[in-house]
PDB file of C-alpha atoms and ligand atoms in Angstrom:
ATOM      1  CA  MET A  90     -16.989 -16.323  32.555  1.00  0.00           C
ATOM      2  CA  LEU A  91     -18.191 -15.464  29.053  1.00  0.00           C
ATOM      3  CA  THR A  92     -20.646 -17.913  27.555  1.00  0.00           C
ATOM      4  CA  ILE A  93     -20.735 -17.917  23.760  1.00  0.00           C
ATOM      5  CA  TYR A  94     -23.796 -19.550  22.206  1.00  0.00           C
ATOM      6  CA  HIS A  95     -22.326 -21.036  19.083  1.00  0.00           C
ATOM      7  CA  TYR A  96     -22.957 -23.189  16.070  1.00  0.00           C
ATOM      8  CA  ARG A  97     -20.220 -24.029  13.588  1.00  0.00           C
ATOM      9  CA  SER A  98     -19.476 -21.555  10.795  1.00  0.00           C
ATOM     10  CA  THR A  99     -21.816 -18.925  12.228  1.00  0.00           C
ATOM     11  CA  ARG A 100     -20.817 -15.439  13.292  1.00  0.00           C
ATOM     12  CA  SER A 101     -19.843 -16.603  16.796  1.00  0.00           C
ATOM     13  CA  VAL A 102     -16.594 -17.529  15.026  1.00  0.00           C
ATOM     14  CA  ARG A 103     -15.652 -13.842  15.377  1.00  0.00           C
ATOM     15  CA  VAL A 104     -15.966 -13.826  19.156  1.00  0.00           C
ATOM     16  CA  ILE A 105     -14.259 -17.176  19.657  1.00  0.00           C
ATOM     17  CA  TRP A 106     -11.429 -16.099  17.348  1.00  0.00           C
ATOM     18  CA  ALA A 107     -10.844 -12.912  19.391  1.00  0.00           C
ATOM     19  CA  CYS A 108     -10.960 -14.808  22.688  1.00  0.00           C
ATOM     20  CA  GLU A 109      -8.419 -17.293  21.359  1.00  0.00           C
ATOM     21  CA  GLU A 110      -6.101 -14.531  20.105  1.00  0.00           C
ATOM     22  CA  LEU A 111      -6.199 -12.834  23.507  1.00  0.00           C
ATOM     23  CA  SER A 112      -6.323 -15.964  25.712  1.00  0.00           C
ATOM     24  CA  ILE A 113      -9.636 -14.839  27.205  1.00  0.00           C
ATOM     25  CA  PRO A 114     -11.408 -17.759  28.883  1.00  0.00           C
ATOM     26  CA  TYR A 115     -14.892 -18.593  27.620  1.00  0.00           C
ATOM     27  CA  HIS A 116     -17.470 -21.312  27.789  1.00  0.00           C
ATOM     28  CA  LEU A 117     -18.999 -22.601  24.546  1.00  0.00           C
ATOM     29  CA  GLU A 118     -22.640 -23.568  24.471  1.00  0.00           C
ATOM     30  CA  ILE A 119     -23.355 -25.351  21.177  1.00  0.00           C
ATOM     31  CA  ILE A 120     -26.924 -24.592  20.203  1.00  0.00           C
ATOM     32  CA  ASP A 121     -29.431 -26.531  18.183  1.00  0.00           C
ATOM     33  CA  PRO A 122     -29.537 -24.616  14.854  1.00  0.00           C
ATOM     34  CA  SER A 123     -32.931 -26.006  13.806  1.00  0.00           C
ATOM     35  CA  GLU A 124     -35.629 -23.450  12.984  1.00  0.00           C
ATOM     36  CA  GLU A 125     -37.803 -25.083  15.601  1.00  0.00           C
ATOM     37  CA  TYR A 126     -35.298 -24.396  18.392  1.00  0.00           C
ATOM     38  CA  ARG A 127     -34.517 -20.928  17.066  1.00  0.00           C
ATOM     39  CA  ARG A 128     -38.234 -20.135  17.287  1.00  0.00           C
ATOM     40  CA  SER A 129     -38.401 -21.380  20.890  1.00  0.00           C
ATOM     41  CA  GLU A 130     -39.004 -19.013  23.776  1.00  0.00           C
ATOM     42  CA  GLU A 131     -35.734 -20.171  25.330  1.00  0.00           C
ATOM     43  CA  TRP A 132     -33.662 -19.049  22.319  1.00  0.00           C
ATOM     44  CA  ARG A 133     -35.742 -15.937  21.564  1.00  0.00           C
ATOM     45  CA  ALA A 134     -35.038 -14.750  25.119  1.00  0.00           C
ATOM     46  CA  LEU A 135     -31.354 -14.628  24.109  1.00  0.00           C
ATOM     47  CA  SER A 136     -31.755 -13.684  20.451  1.00  0.00           C
ATOM     48  CA  PRO A 137     -35.100 -12.038  19.726  1.00  0.00           C
ATOM     49  CA  THR A 138     -34.940 -12.599  15.954  1.00  0.00           C
ATOM     50  CA  GLY A 139     -33.864 -16.217  16.380  1.00  0.00           C
ATOM     51  CA  ARG A 140     -30.437 -15.716  14.863  1.00  0.00           C
ATOM     52  CA  ILE A 141     -27.091 -17.090  15.969  1.00  0.00           C
ATOM     53  CA  PRO A 142     -24.983 -16.108  17.946  1.00  0.00           C
ATOM     54  CA  ALA A 143     -25.723 -14.803  21.413  1.00  0.00           C
ATOM     55  CA  MET A 144     -23.519 -14.308  24.433  1.00  0.00           C
ATOM     56  CA  ALA A 145     -23.838 -14.048  28.210  1.00  0.00           C
ATOM     57  CA  ASP A 146     -21.497 -12.421  30.703  1.00  0.00           C
ATOM     58  CA  ASP A 147     -21.727 -11.065  34.205  1.00  0.00           C
ATOM     59  CA  GLY A 148     -25.508 -11.433  34.554  1.00  0.00           C
ATOM     60  CA  PHE A 149     -26.576 -10.073  31.159  1.00  0.00           C
ATOM     61  CA  THR A 150     -27.008 -11.417  27.645  1.00  0.00           C
ATOM     62  CA  MET A 151     -26.572  -9.882  24.206  1.00  0.00           C
ATOM     63  CA  PHE A 152     -26.888 -10.570  20.485  1.00  0.00           C
ATOM     64  CA  GLU A 153     -25.118  -9.112  17.365  1.00  0.00           C
ATOM     65  CA  SER A 154     -21.665 -10.567  16.768  1.00  0.00           C
ATOM     66  CA  GLY A 155     -19.918  -7.240  16.083  1.00  0.00           C
ATOM     67  CA  ALA A 156     -21.240  -5.735  19.309  1.00  0.00           C
ATOM     68  CA  MET A 157     -20.227  -8.885  21.185  1.00  0.00           C
ATOM     69  CA  LEU A 158     -16.701  -8.637  19.793  1.00  0.00           C
ATOM     70  CA  GLN A 159     -16.448  -4.971  20.724  1.00  0.00           C
ATOM     71  CA  TYR A 160     -17.707  -5.654  24.257  1.00  0.00           C
ATOM     72  CA  VAL A 161     -15.178  -8.465  24.749  1.00  0.00           C
ATOM     73  CA  LEU A 162     -12.348  -6.207  23.562  1.00  0.00           C
ATOM     74  CA  ASP A 163     -13.494  -3.301  25.763  1.00  0.00           C
ATOM     75  CA  ARG A 164     -13.924  -5.462  28.841  1.00  0.00           C
ATOM     76  CA  TYR A 165     -11.098  -7.981  28.527  1.00  0.00           C
ATOM     77  CA  GLY A 166      -8.874  -6.824  25.670  1.00  0.00           C
ATOM     78  CA  GLY A 167      -6.693  -4.313  27.523  1.00  0.00           C
ATOM     79  CA  GLY A 168      -6.322  -2.261  24.333  1.00  0.00           C
ATOM     80  CA  ARG A 169      -5.127  -5.204  22.262  1.00  0.00           C
ATOM     81  CA  LEU A 170      -6.399  -5.753  18.673  1.00  0.00           C
ATOM     82  CA  VAL A 171      -7.915  -2.240  18.466  1.00  0.00           C
ATOM     83  CA  PRO A 172      -6.337   1.142  17.687  1.00  0.00           C
ATOM     84  CA  GLU A 173      -6.557   3.985  20.158  1.00  0.00           C
ATOM     85  CA  PRO A 174     -10.118   5.423  20.091  1.00  0.00           C
ATOM     86  CA  GLY A 175     -10.496   8.734  18.294  1.00  0.00           C
ATOM     87  CA  THR A 176      -7.582   8.195  15.908  1.00  0.00           C
ATOM     88  CA  ALA A 177      -7.684   7.740  12.136  1.00  0.00           C
ATOM     89  CA  ASP A 178      -6.713   4.081  12.617  1.00  0.00           C
ATOM     90  CA  SER A 179      -9.676   3.657  14.966  1.00  0.00           C
ATOM     91  CA  ALA A 180     -11.972   5.292  12.409  1.00  0.00           C
ATOM     92  CA  HIS A 181     -10.774   2.757   9.849  1.00  0.00           C
ATOM     93  CA  TYR A 182     -11.157  -0.117  12.310  1.00  0.00           C
ATOM     94  CA  LEU A 183     -14.799   0.944  12.819  1.00  0.00           C
ATOM     95  CA  GLN A 184     -15.282   1.465   9.085  1.00  0.00           C
ATOM     96  CA  TRP A 185     -14.106  -2.039   8.114  1.00  0.00           C
ATOM     97  CA  SER A 186     -15.917  -3.688  11.023  1.00  0.00           C
ATOM     98  CA  TRP A 187     -19.238  -2.132  10.045  1.00  0.00           C
ATOM     99  CA  PHE A 188     -18.548  -2.728   6.360  1.00  0.00           C
ATOM    100  CA  ALA A 189     -17.983  -6.436   7.039  1.00  0.00           C
ATOM    101  CA  GLU A 190     -21.366  -6.912   8.677  1.00  0.00           C
ATOM    102  CA  ALA A 191     -23.591  -4.103   7.399  1.00  0.00           C
ATOM    103  CA  THR A 192     -22.533  -3.746   3.763  1.00  0.00           C
ATOM    104  CA  CYS A 193     -20.999  -7.106   2.745  1.00  0.00           C
ATOM    105  CA  SER A 194     -23.199  -9.516   4.645  1.00  0.00           C
ATOM    106  CA  ARG A 195     -26.501  -8.412   3.135  1.00  0.00           C
ATOM    107  CA  PRO A 196     -25.697  -9.317  -0.509  1.00  0.00           C
ATOM    108  CA  ILE A 197     -23.952 -12.498   0.657  1.00  0.00           C
ATOM    109  CA  GLY A 198     -27.196 -13.448   2.430  1.00  0.00           C
ATOM    110  CA  ASP A 199     -29.175 -12.542  -0.694  1.00  0.00           C
ATOM    111  CA  PHE A 200     -26.869 -14.698  -2.819  1.00  0.00           C
ATOM    112  CA  ILE A 201     -27.234 -17.660  -0.465  1.00  0.00           C
ATOM    113  CA  ARG A 202     -31.021 -17.262  -0.463  1.00  0.00           C
ATOM    114  CA  HIS A 203     -31.541 -16.713  -4.190  1.00  0.00           C
ATOM    115  CA  ALA A 204     -28.788 -18.940  -5.618  1.00  0.00           C
ATOM    116  CA  LEU A 205     -28.161 -21.708  -3.104  1.00  0.00           C
ATOM    117  CA  ASN A 206     -31.327 -22.108  -1.050  1.00  0.00           C
ATOM    118  CA  THR A 207     -33.754 -21.781  -3.958  1.00  0.00           C
ATOM    119  CA  PRO A 208     -34.334 -24.850  -6.147  1.00  0.00           C
ATOM    120  CA  GLU A 209     -32.868 -24.321  -9.612  1.00  0.00           C
ATOM    121  CA  ALA A 210     -36.273 -24.314 -11.324  1.00  0.00           C
ATOM    122  CA  GLU A 211     -37.471 -21.467  -9.099  1.00  0.00           C
ATOM    123  CA  ARG A 212     -34.352 -19.266  -9.259  1.00  0.00           C
ATOM    124  CA  VAL A 213     -34.697 -15.744 -10.581  1.00  0.00           C
ATOM    125  CA  PRO A 214     -31.466 -15.067 -12.517  1.00  0.00           C
ATOM    126  CA  ALA A 215     -31.742 -11.282 -12.145  1.00  0.00           C
ATOM    127  CA  LEU A 216     -31.828 -11.578  -8.339  1.00  0.00           C
ATOM    128  CA  VAL A 217     -28.881 -13.988  -8.313  1.00  0.00           C
ATOM    129  CA  ASP A 218     -26.874 -11.737 -10.639  1.00  0.00           C
ATOM    130  CA  GLU A 219     -27.646  -8.609  -8.618  1.00  0.00           C
ATOM    131  CA  ALA A 220     -26.580 -10.245  -5.338  1.00  0.00           C
ATOM    132  CA  ARG A 221     -23.397 -11.653  -6.932  1.00  0.00           C
ATOM    133  CA  SER A 222     -22.531  -8.285  -8.402  1.00  0.00           C
ATOM    134  CA  GLN A 223     -22.939  -6.540  -5.044  1.00  0.00           C
ATOM    135  CA  VAL A 224     -20.699  -9.107  -3.344  1.00  0.00           C
ATOM    136  CA  ILE A 225     -18.080  -8.559  -6.066  1.00  0.00           C
ATOM    137  CA  THR A 226     -18.255  -4.790  -5.490  1.00  0.00           C
ATOM    138  CA  CYS A 227     -17.511  -5.411  -1.792  1.00  0.00           C
ATOM    139  CA  LEU A 228     -14.602  -7.702  -2.707  1.00  0.00           C
ATOM    140  CA  ASP A 229     -13.263  -5.004  -5.054  1.00  0.00           C
ATOM    141  CA  ALA A 230     -13.203  -2.580  -2.099  1.00  0.00           C
ATOM    142  CA  VAL A 231     -11.228  -5.041   0.039  1.00  0.00           C
ATOM    143  CA  GLU A 232      -8.876  -5.862  -2.850  1.00  0.00           C
ATOM    144  CA  SER A 233      -8.153  -2.194  -3.324  1.00  0.00           C
ATOM    145  CA  ALA A 234      -7.547  -1.608   0.407  1.00  0.00           C
ATOM    146  CA  LEU A 235      -5.011  -4.453   0.486  1.00  0.00           C
ATOM    147  CA  GLN A 236      -2.862  -2.920  -2.237  1.00  0.00           C
ATOM    148  CA  ASP A 237       0.129  -2.053  -0.033  1.00  0.00           C
ATOM    149  CA  THR A 238      -0.652  -3.795   3.218  1.00  0.00           C
ATOM    150  CA  ASP A 239      -1.143  -7.243   4.719  1.00  0.00           C
ATOM    151  CA  TYR A 240      -3.989  -6.182   7.059  1.00  0.00           C
ATOM    152  CA  LEU A 241      -6.850  -3.709   6.838  1.00  0.00           C
ATOM    153  CA  VAL A 242      -5.706  -1.219   9.486  1.00  0.00           C
ATOM    154  CA  ALA A 243      -2.177   0.066  10.145  1.00  0.00           C
ATOM    155  CA  ASN A 244      -0.683  -3.088   8.586  1.00  0.00           C
ATOM    156  CA  ARG A 245      -1.270  -4.911  11.878  1.00  0.00           C
ATOM    157  CA  PHE A 246      -3.621  -7.801  12.579  1.00  0.00           C
ATOM    158  CA  GLY A 247      -6.611  -6.597  14.593  1.00  0.00           C
ATOM    159  CA  ALA A 248     -10.334  -6.742  15.249  1.00  0.00           C
ATOM    160  CA  ALA A 249     -11.239  -5.370  11.797  1.00  0.00           C
ATOM    161  CA  ASP A 250      -9.509  -8.410  10.292  1.00  0.00           C
ATOM    162  CA  ILE A 251     -11.548 -10.706  12.527  1.00  0.00           C
ATOM    163  CA  MET A 252     -14.784  -9.011  11.417  1.00  0.00           C
ATOM    164  CA  MET A 253     -13.822  -9.132   7.738  1.00  0.00           C
ATOM    165  CA  GLY A 254     -12.105 -12.531   7.993  1.00  0.00           C
ATOM    166  CA  TYR A 255     -15.344 -14.218   8.975  1.00  0.00           C
ATOM    167  CA  THR A 256     -17.228 -12.479   6.155  1.00  0.00           C
ATOM    168  CA  LEU A 257     -14.597 -13.579   3.624  1.00  0.00           C
ATOM    169  CA  MET A 258     -14.715 -17.116   4.987  1.00  0.00           C
ATOM    170  CA  VAL A 259     -18.408 -17.207   4.021  1.00  0.00           C
ATOM    171  CA  VAL A 260     -17.697 -15.629   0.616  1.00  0.00           C
ATOM    172  CA  GLN A 261     -15.173 -18.400   0.034  1.00  0.00           C
ATOM    173  CA  LEU A 262     -17.638 -21.075   1.197  1.00  0.00           C
ATOM    174  CA  VAL A 263     -20.181 -19.883  -1.373  1.00  0.00           C
ATOM    175  CA  LYS A 264     -17.429 -19.855  -4.021  1.00  0.00           C
ATOM    176  CA  LEU A 265     -17.452 -16.157  -4.842  1.00  0.00           C
ATOM    177  CA  LEU A 266     -13.829 -15.544  -3.840  1.00  0.00           C
ATOM    178  CA  GLY A 267     -11.418 -16.445  -6.603  1.00  0.00           C
ATOM    179  CA  ASN A 268      -8.736 -15.393  -9.046  1.00  0.00           C
ATOM    180  CA  ASP A 269     -10.277 -11.967  -9.646  1.00  0.00           C
ATOM    181  CA  HIS A 270      -9.328 -10.980  -6.084  1.00  0.00           C
ATOM    182  CA  PRO A 271      -5.819 -12.380  -5.543  1.00  0.00           C
ATOM    183  CA  ARG A 272      -4.836 -10.054  -2.677  1.00  0.00           C
ATOM    184  CA  THR A 273      -8.090 -10.775  -0.845  1.00  0.00           C
ATOM    185  CA  SER A 274      -7.637 -14.526  -1.329  1.00  0.00           C
ATOM    186  CA  ALA A 275      -4.065 -14.284  -0.012  1.00  0.00           C
ATOM    187  CA  TYR A 276      -5.290 -12.167   2.925  1.00  0.00           C
ATOM    188  CA  LEU A 277      -7.875 -14.793   3.910  1.00  0.00           C
ATOM    189  CA  ALA A 278      -5.240 -17.516   3.550  1.00  0.00           C
ATOM    190  CA  ARG A 279      -2.957 -15.486   5.847  1.00  0.00           C
ATOM    191  CA  LEU A 280      -5.714 -15.007   8.427  1.00  0.00           C
ATOM    192  CA  SER A 281      -6.682 -18.657   8.325  1.00  0.00           C
ATOM    193  CA  GLU A 282      -3.165 -19.702   9.352  1.00  0.00           C
ATOM    194  CA  SER A 283      -3.661 -18.303  12.859  1.00  0.00           C
ATOM    195  CA  ASP A 284      -4.442 -20.701  15.698  1.00  0.00           C
ATOM    196  CA  GLY A 285      -7.371 -18.463  16.745  1.00  0.00           C
ATOM    197  CA  TYR A 286      -9.018 -18.849  13.346  1.00  0.00           C
ATOM    198  CA  LYS A 287      -8.387 -22.584  13.334  1.00  0.00           C
ATOM    199  CA  VAL A 288      -9.966 -23.110  16.751  1.00  0.00           C
ATOM    200  CA  ALA A 289     -12.921 -20.813  15.954  1.00  0.00           C
ATOM    201  CA  THR A 290     -13.706 -22.542  12.671  1.00  0.00           C
ATOM    202  CA  ALA A 291     -13.034 -26.107  13.842  1.00  0.00           C
TER     203      ALA A 291
HETATM  204  N1  GSH B 146     -25.994  -9.202  12.336  1.00  0.00           N
HETATM  205  C1  GSH B 146     -26.177 -10.440  13.045  1.00  0.00           C
HETATM  206  C2  GSH B 146     -26.540 -11.522  12.035  1.00  0.00           C
HETATM  207  C3  GSH B 146     -26.865 -12.856  12.691  1.00  0.00           C
HETATM  208  C4  GSH B 146     -27.176 -13.915  11.634  1.00  0.00           C
HETATM  209  O1  GSH B 146     -27.755 -13.645  10.571  1.00  0.00           O
HETATM  210  N2  GSH B 146     -26.773 -15.152  11.937  1.00  0.00           N
HETATM  211  C5  GSH B 146     -27.007 -16.242  11.003  1.00  0.00           C
HETATM  212  C6  GSH B 146     -25.953 -17.323  11.231  1.00  0.00           C
HETATM  213  S1  GSH B 146     -24.300 -16.703  11.009  1.00  0.00           S
HETATM  214  C7  GSH B 146     -28.357 -16.859  11.263  1.00  0.00           C
HETATM  215  O2  GSH B 146     -28.758 -17.017  12.403  1.00  0.00           O
HETATM  216  N3  GSH B 146     -29.046 -17.230  10.182  1.00  0.00           N
HETATM  217  C8  GSH B 146     -30.312 -17.890  10.282  1.00  0.00           C
HETATM  218  C9  GSH B 146     -31.463 -17.018   9.885  1.00  0.00           C
HETATM  219  O3  GSH B 146     -31.250 -15.907   9.405  1.00  0.00           O
HETATM  220  O4  GSH B 146     -32.607 -17.442  10.099  1.00  0.00           O
HETATM  221  C10 GSH B 146     -24.889 -10.770  13.823  1.00  0.00           C
HETATM  222  O5  GSH B 146     -23.819 -10.299  13.401  1.00  0.00           O
HETATM  223  O6  GSH B 146     -24.936 -11.463  14.852  1.00  0.00           O
END
């Protein structure tokens, strides 16, 4: 059985959410999120940079939430939640999945570091503003994509929405999602109504 090494509100939410949507059985291992544990040999054997999450299945382990999600869908998904490979819809599924983690997550991380995890007296406004502006540019892209559709690909809920849904959940947590992006806010509200999302973020 899949083992998902999890801590609340981290990117393991994506994998749990997909497993819940598809009724794939999994075992949750809640890890100690302290820096001390994440520096330990035990955790570094699963996640060499000390980050969360990691996953084990069938005698191997892996890190990177997007890769974990893709593996779970390939192995246990039976074609559900993903478009047929090699099609335009699949290209867009890959595009939004990579966008969620590669392009959006970096400025969100920068914003958290420079604005939230730095004491006010030490903050550098230019760094905070730059990170915020890059997050807003990402939100603009999502807002524009949601113009005539409820979901990112083929107007059907799928894995791209799980990838982006988690990213938007964090954007909302750090209070950068608001009235300027009404379609994106409504999209996240729609996603968060699903039982899979509720279990994964509980
Ligand atoms: N690209 C990686 C990012 C992993 C990551 O940054 N995880 C966060 C929690 S969601 C973390 O461990 N942060 C602590 C740190 O960076 O030291 C993935 O998708 O798994």
